[in-house]
Amino acid sequence: MKIGFIGLGNMGAPMAANLVKAGHAVTGFDTAAIEVEGAATAASAAEAAAGQDVVITMLPNGAILRSVAAEVIPAMQAGAVLLDCSTVDVESARAVAEDAVAAGLKALDAPVSGGIGGAQAGTLTFMVGGTEEAFSIAKPLFDIMGQKAVHCGPSGNGQAAKICNNMILGVTMIATCEAFALADKLGLDRQAMFDVVSTSSGYSWTMNAYCPAPGVGPQSPADNGYKPGFAAELMLKDLRLSQQAAEAADADTPMGAAAAALYATFVEEEDGKGRDFSAMLPRFETRHRG
Ligand code: NAD
């Protein structure tokens, strides 16, 4: 396939490189003038998008996606697919898809989980919103860049799945960290705590697969000085997106709201920025109730 790839940052560059390796003709563009080996480099987003079968975007947020989409939609050939893999608000995803379809294109929102490691290894999970037809055109590309692609329904539903998943993740990480800090104060050994909880009803991905306590459970960022991993500021971004969506949909999400507030304090007023999101545990260790 002929593919335009716009946004070649930490995630986009390795995803584009995997498409090149699989034999696709990729033309990239990034405002930071990043180049990907084996891909052509365009001078603008519109140039990267012209004449392509699929145009992939991997950008920081919804406002940037909207401005890039306004530039590329008129440049794309009729029937081509605009495939956004960024994490953005549901509203922006739906607005961009609507504009693309009105211009005779197909549109998919397909945010990912799996992080930079997953982008490099081609093992991302894609959560996809859009038509069945557009999904089946993009499926071979999902298979190269990832290990799983779930079609979640119409446009915006990929973003909806992503922010609901990450709201659970943020809330669960905080619950796991505060429970470890309480266990410490009660004199309960961390290994014993792990051995019980990981095989009892309090188990979760954050406890069993990504344990925030160093030296306990499988290898995780906690064993590497809380170097991300998944940075606390990216978790904050996703929690804020879930709160924005909850507000727009009139959904009551008190735990999500509490998690967003805690990560905001951690990132903006404490030492959370640049640390893995599991560094909530050392934060709780030093705190008191009153
Ligand atoms: P990044 O900041 O490394 O990359 C974004 C790239 O977009 C940058 O290279 C930037 O120069 C480029 N860019 C900005 N404006 C542009 C424009 N107008 N035209 C062309 N290029 C432009 O971010 P990332 O870590 O690659 O994340 C990308 C997206 O993936 C985000 O939405 C993020 O939330 C999501 N995501 C990231 C991770 C992760 O672990 N990093 C995991 C899952 C999802």
mmCIF file of C-alpha atoms and ligand atoms in Angstrom:
data_model
loop_
_atom_site.group_PDB
_atom_site.id
_atom_site.type_symbol
_atom_site.label_atom_id
_atom_site.label_comp_id
_atom_site.label_asym_id
_atom_site.label_seq_id
_atom_site.Cartn_x
_atom_site.Cartn_y
_atom_site.Cartn_z
ATOM 1 C CA MET A 1 0.000 0.000 0.000
ATOM 2 C CA LYS A 2 1.000 3.627 -0.423
ATOM 3 C CA ILE A 3 1.011 5.164 3.033
ATOM 4 C CA GLY A 4 1.457 8.722 4.316
ATOM 5 C CA PHE A 5 2.631 8.911 7.959
ATOM 6 C CA ILE A 6 2.293 12.200 9.838
ATOM 7 C CA GLY A 7 3.804 12.532 13.331
ATOM 8 C CA LEU A 8 7.058 10.601 13.651
ATOM 9 C CA GLY A 9 7.695 10.946 17.392
ATOM 10 C CA ASN A 10 8.377 8.268 20.013
ATOM 11 C CA MET A 11 5.473 6.138 18.767
ATOM 12 C CA GLY A 12 5.064 7.187 15.122
ATOM 13 C CA ALA A 13 8.661 6.633 13.977
ATOM 14 C CA PRO A 14 8.903 2.966 15.016
ATOM 15 C CA MET A 15 5.378 2.264 13.710
ATOM 16 C CA ALA A 16 6.336 3.781 10.322
ATOM 17 C CA ALA A 17 9.615 1.808 10.349
ATOM 18 C CA ASN A 18 7.676 -1.453 10.795
ATOM 19 C CA LEU A 19 5.470 -0.607 7.787
ATOM 20 C CA VAL A 20 8.613 0.087 5.706
ATOM 21 C CA LYS A 21 10.146 -3.228 6.817
ATOM 22 C CA ALA A 22 6.975 -5.048 5.721
ATOM 23 C CA GLY A 23 7.427 -3.636 2.211
ATOM 24 C CA HIS A 24 4.940 -0.740 2.151
ATOM 25 C CA ALA A 25 5.794 2.546 0.395
ATOM 26 C CA VAL A 26 5.796 5.082 3.244
ATOM 27 C CA THR A 27 6.092 8.871 2.959
ATOM 28 C CA GLY A 28 6.593 10.598 6.310
ATOM 29 C CA PHE A 29 6.195 14.123 7.646
ATOM 30 C CA ASP A 30 6.906 15.626 11.074
ATOM 31 C CA THR A 31 7.229 19.322 11.956
ATOM 32 C CA ALA A 32 10.413 18.378 13.862
ATOM 33 C CA ALA A 33 11.962 17.165 10.573
ATOM 34 C CA ILE A 34 12.277 13.566 11.788
ATOM 35 C CA GLU A 35 13.171 11.021 9.114
ATOM 36 C CA VAL A 36 12.538 7.279 9.068
ATOM 37 C CA GLU A 37 15.012 5.011 7.308
ATOM 38 C CA GLY A 38 13.585 3.596 4.100
ATOM 39 C CA ALA A 39 10.670 6.072 4.009
ATOM 40 C CA ALA A 40 10.411 9.102 1.725
ATOM 41 C CA THR A 41 10.213 12.472 3.473
ATOM 42 C CA ALA A 42 7.592 15.063 2.465
ATOM 43 C CA ALA A 43 7.894 18.813 2.930
ATOM 44 C CA SER A 44 4.384 19.192 4.387
ATOM 45 C CA ALA A 45 1.503 17.151 5.777
ATOM 46 C CA ALA A 46 -0.508 17.777 2.589
ATOM 47 C CA GLU A 47 2.363 16.509 0.447
ATOM 48 C CA ALA A 48 2.683 13.376 2.616
ATOM 49 C CA ALA A 49 -1.058 12.735 2.209
ATOM 50 C CA ALA A 50 -1.504 13.300 -1.539
ATOM 51 C CA GLY A 51 -2.052 10.165 -3.643
ATOM 52 C CA GLN A 52 -1.845 7.710 -0.696
ATOM 53 C CA ASP A 53 -4.145 4.749 -0.025
ATOM 54 C CA VAL A 54 -3.931 5.311 3.740
ATOM 55 C CA VAL A 55 -2.795 8.357 5.732
ATOM 56 C CA ILE A 56 -1.801 7.598 9.327
ATOM 57 C CA THR A 57 -1.526 10.318 11.969
ATOM 58 C CA MET A 58 0.239 9.883 15.344
ATOM 59 C CA LEU A 59 0.033 13.313 17.000
ATOM 60 C CA PRO A 60 0.098 14.780 20.525
ATOM 61 C CA ASN A 61 -3.542 15.896 20.967
ATOM 62 C CA GLY A 62 -6.968 16.651 19.487
ATOM 63 C CA ALA A 63 -6.275 20.302 18.596
ATOM 64 C CA ILE A 64 -3.211 19.340 16.546
ATOM 65 C CA LEU A 65 -5.108 16.447 14.956
ATOM 66 C CA ARG A 66 -7.907 18.830 13.908
ATOM 67 C CA SER A 67 -5.445 21.272 12.309
ATOM 68 C CA VAL A 68 -3.498 18.509 10.503
ATOM 69 C CA ALA A 69 -6.784 16.936 9.325
ATOM 70 C CA ALA A 70 -7.954 20.286 7.903
ATOM 71 C CA GLU A 71 -4.752 20.356 5.848
ATOM 72 C CA VAL A 72 -4.650 16.736 4.679
ATOM 73 C CA ILE A 73 -8.321 15.964 3.979
ATOM 74 C CA PRO A 74 -8.467 18.201 0.863
ATOM 75 C CA ALA A 75 -5.157 16.715 -0.347
ATOM 76 C CA MET A 76 -6.187 13.049 -0.071
ATOM 77 C CA GLN A 77 -7.466 10.997 -3.012
ATOM 78 C CA ALA A 78 -11.136 9.935 -3.028
ATOM 79 C CA GLY A 79 -11.797 6.683 -1.157
ATOM 80 C CA ALA A 80 -8.526 6.777 0.814
ATOM 81 C CA VAL A 81 -8.496 6.041 4.556
ATOM 82 C CA LEU A 82 -7.549 8.625 7.192
ATOM 83 C CA LEU A 83 -6.313 6.509 10.109
ATOM 84 C CA ASP A 84 -5.643 8.392 13.344
ATOM 85 C CA CYS A 85 -3.684 6.424 15.959
ATOM 86 C CA SER A 86 -3.174 9.328 18.416
ATOM 87 C CA THR A 87 -4.936 9.441 21.785
ATOM 88 C CA VAL A 88 -7.366 12.368 21.532
ATOM 89 C CA ASP A 89 -10.758 13.440 22.905
ATOM 90 C CA VAL A 90 -13.789 11.578 21.563
ATOM 91 C CA GLU A 91 -15.279 14.828 20.213
ATOM 92 C CA SER A 92 -12.230 15.632 18.052
ATOM 93 C CA ALA A 93 -12.109 12.057 16.767
ATOM 94 C CA ARG A 94 -15.778 12.224 15.723
ATOM 95 C CA ALA A 95 -15.443 15.717 14.181
ATOM 96 C CA VAL A 96 -12.404 14.719 12.092
ATOM 97 C CA ALA A 97 -14.106 11.516 10.917
ATOM 98 C CA GLU A 98 -17.214 13.479 9.919
ATOM 99 C CA ASP A 99 -15.146 15.957 7.858
ATOM 100 C CA ALA A 100 -13.242 13.103 6.193
ATOM 101 C CA VAL A 101 -16.412 11.215 5.253
ATOM 102 C CA ALA A 102 -18.029 14.437 3.945
ATOM 103 C CA ALA A 103 -14.985 14.819 1.655
ATOM 104 C CA GLY A 104 -15.435 11.297 0.209
ATOM 105 C CA LEU A 105 -12.834 9.589 2.404
ATOM 106 C CA LYS A 106 -12.989 6.769 4.956
ATOM 107 C CA ALA A 107 -11.975 7.437 8.561
ATOM 108 C CA LEU A 108 -10.825 5.377 11.528
ATOM 109 C CA ASP A 109 -9.821 6.352 15.062
ATOM 110 C CA ALA A 110 -7.413 3.687 16.313
ATOM 111 C CA PRO A 111 -5.606 4.659 19.513
ATOM 112 C CA VAL A 112 -3.107 2.160 20.833
ATOM 113 C CA SER A 113 -1.920 0.593 24.034
ATOM 114 C CA GLY A 114 1.488 -1.005 24.427
ATOM 115 C CA GLY A 115 3.711 2.077 24.616
ATOM 116 C CA ILE A 116 7.035 2.731 22.903
ATOM 117 C CA GLY A 117 8.197 -0.868 23.426
ATOM 118 C CA GLY A 118 5.055 -2.162 21.720
ATOM 119 C CA ALA A 119 5.487 0.321 18.844
ATOM 120 C CA GLN A 120 9.058 -0.877 18.291
ATOM 121 C CA ALA A 121 8.257 -4.569 18.579
ATOM 122 C CA GLY A 122 5.069 -4.318 16.468
ATOM 123 C CA THR A 123 2.972 -5.643 19.347
ATOM 124 C CA LEU A 124 0.544 -2.753 19.919
ATOM 125 C CA THR A 125 -3.164 -3.252 20.603
ATOM 126 C CA PHE A 126 -5.428 -1.072 18.440
ATOM 127 C CA MET A 127 -8.911 -0.002 19.611
ATOM 128 C CA VAL A 128 -10.739 0.987 16.474
ATOM 129 C CA GLY A 129 -13.764 3.152 15.680
ATOM 130 C CA GLY A 130 -15.198 3.499 12.161
ATOM 131 C CA THR A 131 -16.960 1.437 9.504
ATOM 132 C CA GLU A 132 -16.392 -2.283 8.988
ATOM 133 C CA GLU A 133 -15.223 -1.500 5.431
ATOM 134 C CA ALA A 134 -12.515 0.943 6.575
ATOM 135 C CA PHE A 135 -11.481 -1.473 9.345
ATOM 136 C CA SER A 136 -10.944 -4.310 6.861
ATOM 137 C CA ILE A 137 -8.797 -2.073 4.597
ATOM 138 C CA ALA A 138 -6.566 -1.089 7.544
ATOM 139 C CA LYS A 139 -6.464 -4.569 9.143
ATOM 140 C CA PRO A 140 -3.246 -5.709 7.356
ATOM 141 C CA LEU A 141 -1.509 -2.572 8.686
ATOM 142 C CA PHE A 142 -2.744 -3.235 12.231
ATOM 143 C CA ASP A 143 -1.329 -6.767 11.879
ATOM 144 C CA ILE A 144 2.127 -5.331 11.064
ATOM 145 C CA MET A 145 2.176 -2.616 13.746
ATOM 146 C CA GLY A 146 0.392 -4.631 16.401
ATOM 147 C CA GLN A 147 -0.699 -7.992 17.718
ATOM 148 C CA LYS A 148 -4.381 -7.215 18.175
ATOM 149 C CA ALA A 149 -6.987 -4.878 16.686
ATOM 150 C CA VAL A 150 -10.488 -4.713 18.161
ATOM 151 C CA HIS A 151 -13.272 -3.086 16.150
ATOM 152 C CA CYS A 152 -15.236 -1.191 18.805
ATOM 153 C CA GLY A 153 -18.025 0.295 16.675
ATOM 154 C CA PRO A 154 -18.539 3.629 14.880
ATOM 155 C CA SER A 155 -16.187 6.641 14.843
ATOM 156 C CA GLY A 156 -15.001 7.762 18.266
ATOM 157 C CA ASN A 157 -15.517 4.351 19.870
ATOM 158 C CA GLY A 158 -11.800 3.517 19.658
ATOM 159 C CA GLN A 159 -11.034 6.603 21.751
ATOM 160 C CA ALA A 160 -13.909 5.733 24.094
ATOM 161 C CA ALA A 161 -12.432 2.263 24.704
ATOM 162 C CA LYS A 162 -8.958 3.705 25.263
ATOM 163 C CA ILE A 163 -9.978 6.269 27.875
ATOM 164 C CA CYS A 164 -12.258 3.830 29.724
ATOM 165 C CA ASN A 165 -9.408 1.291 29.887
ATOM 166 C CA ASN A 166 -6.930 3.895 31.094
ATOM 167 C CA MET A 167 -9.368 5.269 33.661
ATOM 168 C CA ILE A 168 -9.509 1.764 35.179
ATOM 169 C CA LEU A 169 -5.707 1.555 34.965
ATOM 170 C CA GLY A 170 -5.112 4.896 36.733
ATOM 171 C CA VAL A 171 -7.642 4.179 39.489
ATOM 172 C CA THR A 172 -6.281 0.659 40.019
ATOM 173 C CA MET A 173 -2.670 1.825 40.178
ATOM 174 C CA ILE A 174 -3.544 4.338 42.883
ATOM 175 C CA ALA A 175 -5.504 1.724 44.846
ATOM 176 C CA THR A 176 -2.588 -0.732 44.597
ATOM 177 C CA CYS A 177 -0.051 1.902 45.715
ATOM 178 C CA GLU A 178 -2.063 3.187 48.674
ATOM 179 C CA ALA A 179 -2.688 -0.409 49.805
ATOM 180 C CA PHE A 180 1.070 -1.166 49.705
ATOM 181 C CA ALA A 181 1.777 2.000 51.733
ATOM 182 C CA LEU A 182 -0.893 0.997 54.281
ATOM 183 C CA ALA A 183 0.539 -2.545 54.445
ATOM 184 C CA ASP A 184 3.995 -1.050 55.183
ATOM 185 C CA LYS A 185 2.588 0.916 58.108
ATOM 186 C CA LEU A 186 0.826 -2.176 59.430
ATOM 187 C CA GLY A 187 4.112 -4.107 59.372
ATOM 188 C CA LEU A 188 3.084 -6.429 56.531
ATOM 189 C CA ASP A 189 5.973 -7.611 54.368
ATOM 190 C CA ARG A 190 5.642 -6.516 50.732
ATOM 191 C CA GLN A 191 6.411 -9.957 49.324
ATOM 192 C CA ALA A 192 3.717 -11.480 51.555
ATOM 193 C CA MET A 193 1.306 -8.740 50.471
ATOM 194 C CA PHE A 194 2.054 -9.554 46.809
ATOM 195 C CA ASP A 195 1.758 -13.302 47.351
ATOM 196 C CA VAL A 196 -1.681 -12.877 48.931
ATOM 197 C CA VAL A 197 -3.192 -10.148 46.744
ATOM 198 C CA SER A 198 -1.889 -11.450 43.408
ATOM 199 C CA THR A 199 -3.783 -14.697 44.049
ATOM 200 C CA SER A 200 -6.798 -13.180 45.857
ATOM 201 C CA SER A 201 -9.733 -10.992 44.913
ATOM 202 C CA GLY A 202 -7.651 -7.777 45.014
ATOM 203 C CA TYR A 203 -5.528 -8.936 42.078
ATOM 204 C CA SER A 204 -5.173 -6.724 39.019
ATOM 205 C CA TRP A 205 -2.835 -6.024 36.126
ATOM 206 C CA THR A 206 -1.142 -3.293 38.186
ATOM 207 C CA MET A 207 -0.407 -5.750 40.999
ATOM 208 C CA ASN A 208 0.268 -8.935 39.036
ATOM 209 C CA ALA A 209 2.032 -7.689 35.886
ATOM 210 C CA TYR A 210 3.321 -4.197 36.710
ATOM 211 C CA CYS A 211 3.862 -4.314 40.473
ATOM 212 C CA PRO A 212 4.740 -0.816 41.797
ATOM 213 C CA ALA A 213 6.892 -2.248 44.639
ATOM 214 C CA PRO A 214 10.584 -2.704 43.681
ATOM 215 C CA GLY A 215 11.883 -6.268 43.919
ATOM 216 C CA VAL A 216 8.396 -7.753 44.155
ATOM 217 C CA GLY A 217 6.566 -9.546 41.328
ATOM 218 C CA PRO A 218 7.731 -9.529 37.708
ATOM 219 C CA GLN A 219 10.233 -6.951 36.371
ATOM 220 C CA SER A 220 8.574 -3.530 36.065
ATOM 221 C CA PRO A 221 9.614 0.156 36.002
ATOM 222 C CA ALA A 222 9.712 0.030 39.844
ATOM 223 C CA ASP A 223 12.806 -2.167 39.455
ATOM 224 C CA ASN A 224 14.409 0.478 37.257
ATOM 225 C CA GLY A 225 14.108 3.547 39.500
ATOM 226 C CA TYR A 226 10.577 4.231 38.167
ATOM 227 C CA LYS A 227 11.947 5.234 34.774
ATOM 228 C CA PRO A 228 8.970 5.016 32.341
ATOM 229 C CA GLY A 229 7.403 2.749 31.127
ATOM 230 C CA PHE A 230 4.269 4.778 30.998
ATOM 231 C CA ALA A 231 4.986 8.296 32.217
ATOM 232 C CA ALA A 232 2.752 9.857 34.890
ATOM 233 C CA GLU A 233 2.044 12.856 32.627
ATOM 234 C CA LEU A 234 0.672 10.550 29.889
ATOM 235 C CA MET A 235 -1.582 8.898 32.470
ATOM 236 C CA LEU A 236 -2.729 12.393 33.505
ATOM 237 C CA LYS A 237 -3.492 13.231 29.861
ATOM 238 C CA ASP A 238 -5.676 10.127 29.492
ATOM 239 C CA LEU A 239 -7.444 10.663 32.835
ATOM 240 C CA ARG A 240 -8.276 14.227 31.802
ATOM 241 C CA LEU A 241 -9.656 12.951 28.497
ATOM 242 C CA SER A 242 -11.869 10.506 30.401
ATOM 243 C CA GLN A 243 -13.135 13.327 32.644
ATOM 244 C CA GLN A 244 -13.807 15.543 29.610
ATOM 245 C CA ALA A 245 -15.787 12.699 28.013
ATOM 246 C CA ALA A 246 -17.658 11.971 31.264
ATOM 247 C CA GLU A 247 -18.643 15.618 31.525
ATOM 248 C CA ALA A 248 -19.872 15.715 27.907
ATOM 249 C CA ALA A 249 -21.821 12.449 28.329
ATOM 250 C CA ASP A 250 -23.179 13.306 31.815
ATOM 251 C CA ALA A 251 -21.561 10.173 33.306
ATOM 252 C CA ASP A 252 -20.810 9.998 37.043
ATOM 253 C CA THR A 253 -17.132 8.953 37.437
ATOM 254 C CA PRO A 254 -16.043 9.855 40.991
ATOM 255 C CA MET A 255 -13.086 7.420 41.087
ATOM 256 C CA GLY A 256 -11.836 8.653 37.713
ATOM 257 C CA ALA A 257 -12.142 12.236 38.949
ATOM 258 C CA ALA A 258 -10.162 11.412 42.115
ATOM 259 C CA ALA A 259 -7.454 9.683 40.052
ATOM 260 C CA ALA A 260 -7.207 12.660 37.672
ATOM 261 C CA ALA A 261 -6.841 15.041 40.636
ATOM 262 C CA LEU A 262 -4.148 12.880 42.297
ATOM 263 C CA TYR A 263 -2.099 12.512 39.109
ATOM 264 C CA ALA A 264 -2.447 16.280 38.468
ATOM 265 C CA THR A 265 -0.971 17.016 41.911
ATOM 266 C CA PHE A 266 1.732 14.385 41.398
ATOM 267 C CA VAL A 267 2.793 15.710 37.980
ATOM 268 C CA GLU A 268 2.297 19.442 38.458
ATOM 269 C CA GLU A 269 3.166 20.054 42.126
ATOM 270 C CA GLU A 270 5.280 17.075 43.198
ATOM 271 C CA ASP A 271 8.049 15.056 41.540
ATOM 272 C CA GLY A 272 5.892 12.933 39.221
ATOM 273 C CA LYS A 273 6.788 14.443 35.847
ATOM 274 C CA GLY A 274 9.074 12.142 33.867
ATOM 275 C CA ARG A 275 8.566 9.250 36.297
ATOM 276 C CA ASP A 276 6.593 6.096 35.651
ATOM 277 C CA PHE A 277 2.937 6.264 36.758
ATOM 278 C CA SER A 278 3.674 3.535 39.340
ATOM 279 C CA ALA A 279 5.913 6.033 41.220
ATOM 280 C CA MET A 280 2.692 6.809 43.109
ATOM 281 C CA LEU A 281 3.970 4.204 45.599
ATOM 282 C CA PRO A 282 7.014 6.167 46.882
ATOM 283 C CA ARG A 283 4.701 9.201 46.950
ATOM 284 C CA PHE A 284 2.270 7.455 49.309
ATOM 285 C CA GLU A 285 5.129 6.042 51.444
ATOM 286 C CA THR A 286 6.088 9.529 52.604
ATOM 287 C CA ARG A 287 2.588 10.760 53.333
ATOM 288 C CA HIS A 288 0.451 10.898 56.461
ATOM 289 C CA ARG A 289 -3.254 10.876 56.990
ATOM 290 C CA GLY A 290 -3.880 14.334 58.346
HETATM 291 P P1 NAD B 1 5.645 12.501 20.620
HETATM 292 O O1 NAD B 1 5.484 13.866 21.198
HETATM 293 O O2 NAD B 1 6.929 11.765 20.776
HETATM 294 O O3 NAD B 1 5.301 12.548 19.038
HETATM 295 C C1 NAD B 1 4.403 13.423 18.422
HETATM 296 C C2 NAD B 1 5.051 13.935 17.146
HETATM 297 O O4 NAD B 1 4.129 14.749 16.443
HETATM 298 C C3 NAD B 1 6.299 14.802 17.412
HETATM 299 O O5 NAD B 1 7.419 14.271 16.750
HETATM 300 C C4 NAD B 1 5.893 16.182 16.876
HETATM 301 O O6 NAD B 1 6.983 16.885 16.275
HETATM 302 C C5 NAD B 1 4.863 15.781 15.826
HETATM 303 N N1 NAD B 1 3.963 16.882 15.465
HETATM 304 C C6 NAD B 1 3.388 17.801 16.288
HETATM 305 N N2 NAD B 1 2.607 18.644 15.562
HETATM 306 C C7 NAD B 1 2.705 18.227 14.270
HETATM 307 C C8 NAD B 1 2.119 18.683 13.059
HETATM 308 N N3 NAD B 1 1.285 19.738 13.045
HETATM 309 N N4 NAD B 1 2.440 18.051 11.919
HETATM 310 C C9 NAD B 1 3.290 16.972 11.922
HETATM 311 N N5 NAD B 1 3.874 16.488 13.043
HETATM 312 C C10 NAD B 1 3.569 17.109 14.209
HETATM 313 O O7 NAD B 1 4.435 11.646 21.218
HETATM 314 P P2 NAD B 1 4.278 10.034 21.218
HETATM 315 O O8 NAD B 1 4.767 9.500 22.504
HETATM 316 O O9 NAD B 1 4.782 9.512 19.920
HETATM 317 O O10 NAD B 1 2.682 9.929 21.281
HETATM 318 C C11 NAD B 1 1.860 10.138 20.143
HETATM 319 C C12 NAD B 1 0.428 9.835 20.509
HETATM 320 O O11 NAD B 1 0.333 8.477 20.957
HETATM 321 C C13 NAD B 1 -0.137 10.698 21.636
HETATM 322 O O12 NAD B 1 -1.472 11.026 21.324
HETATM 323 C C14 NAD B 1 -0.034 9.810 22.860
HETATM 324 O O13 NAD B 1 -1.005 10.122 23.835
HETATM 325 C C15 NAD B 1 -0.270 8.461 22.248
HETATM 326 N N6 NAD B 1 0.303 7.323 23.007
HETATM 327 C C16 NAD B 1 1.582 7.400 23.472
HETATM 328 C C17 NAD B 1 2.114 6.335 24.194
HETATM 329 C C18 NAD B 1 3.528 6.374 24.724
HETATM 330 O O14 NAD B 1 3.878 5.503 25.538
HETATM 331 N N7 NAD B 1 4.376 7.299 24.313
HETATM 332 C C19 NAD B 1 1.328 5.184 24.427
HETATM 333 C C20 NAD B 1 0.043 5.129 23.888
HETATM 334 C C21 NAD B 1 -0.460 6.216 23.188
#
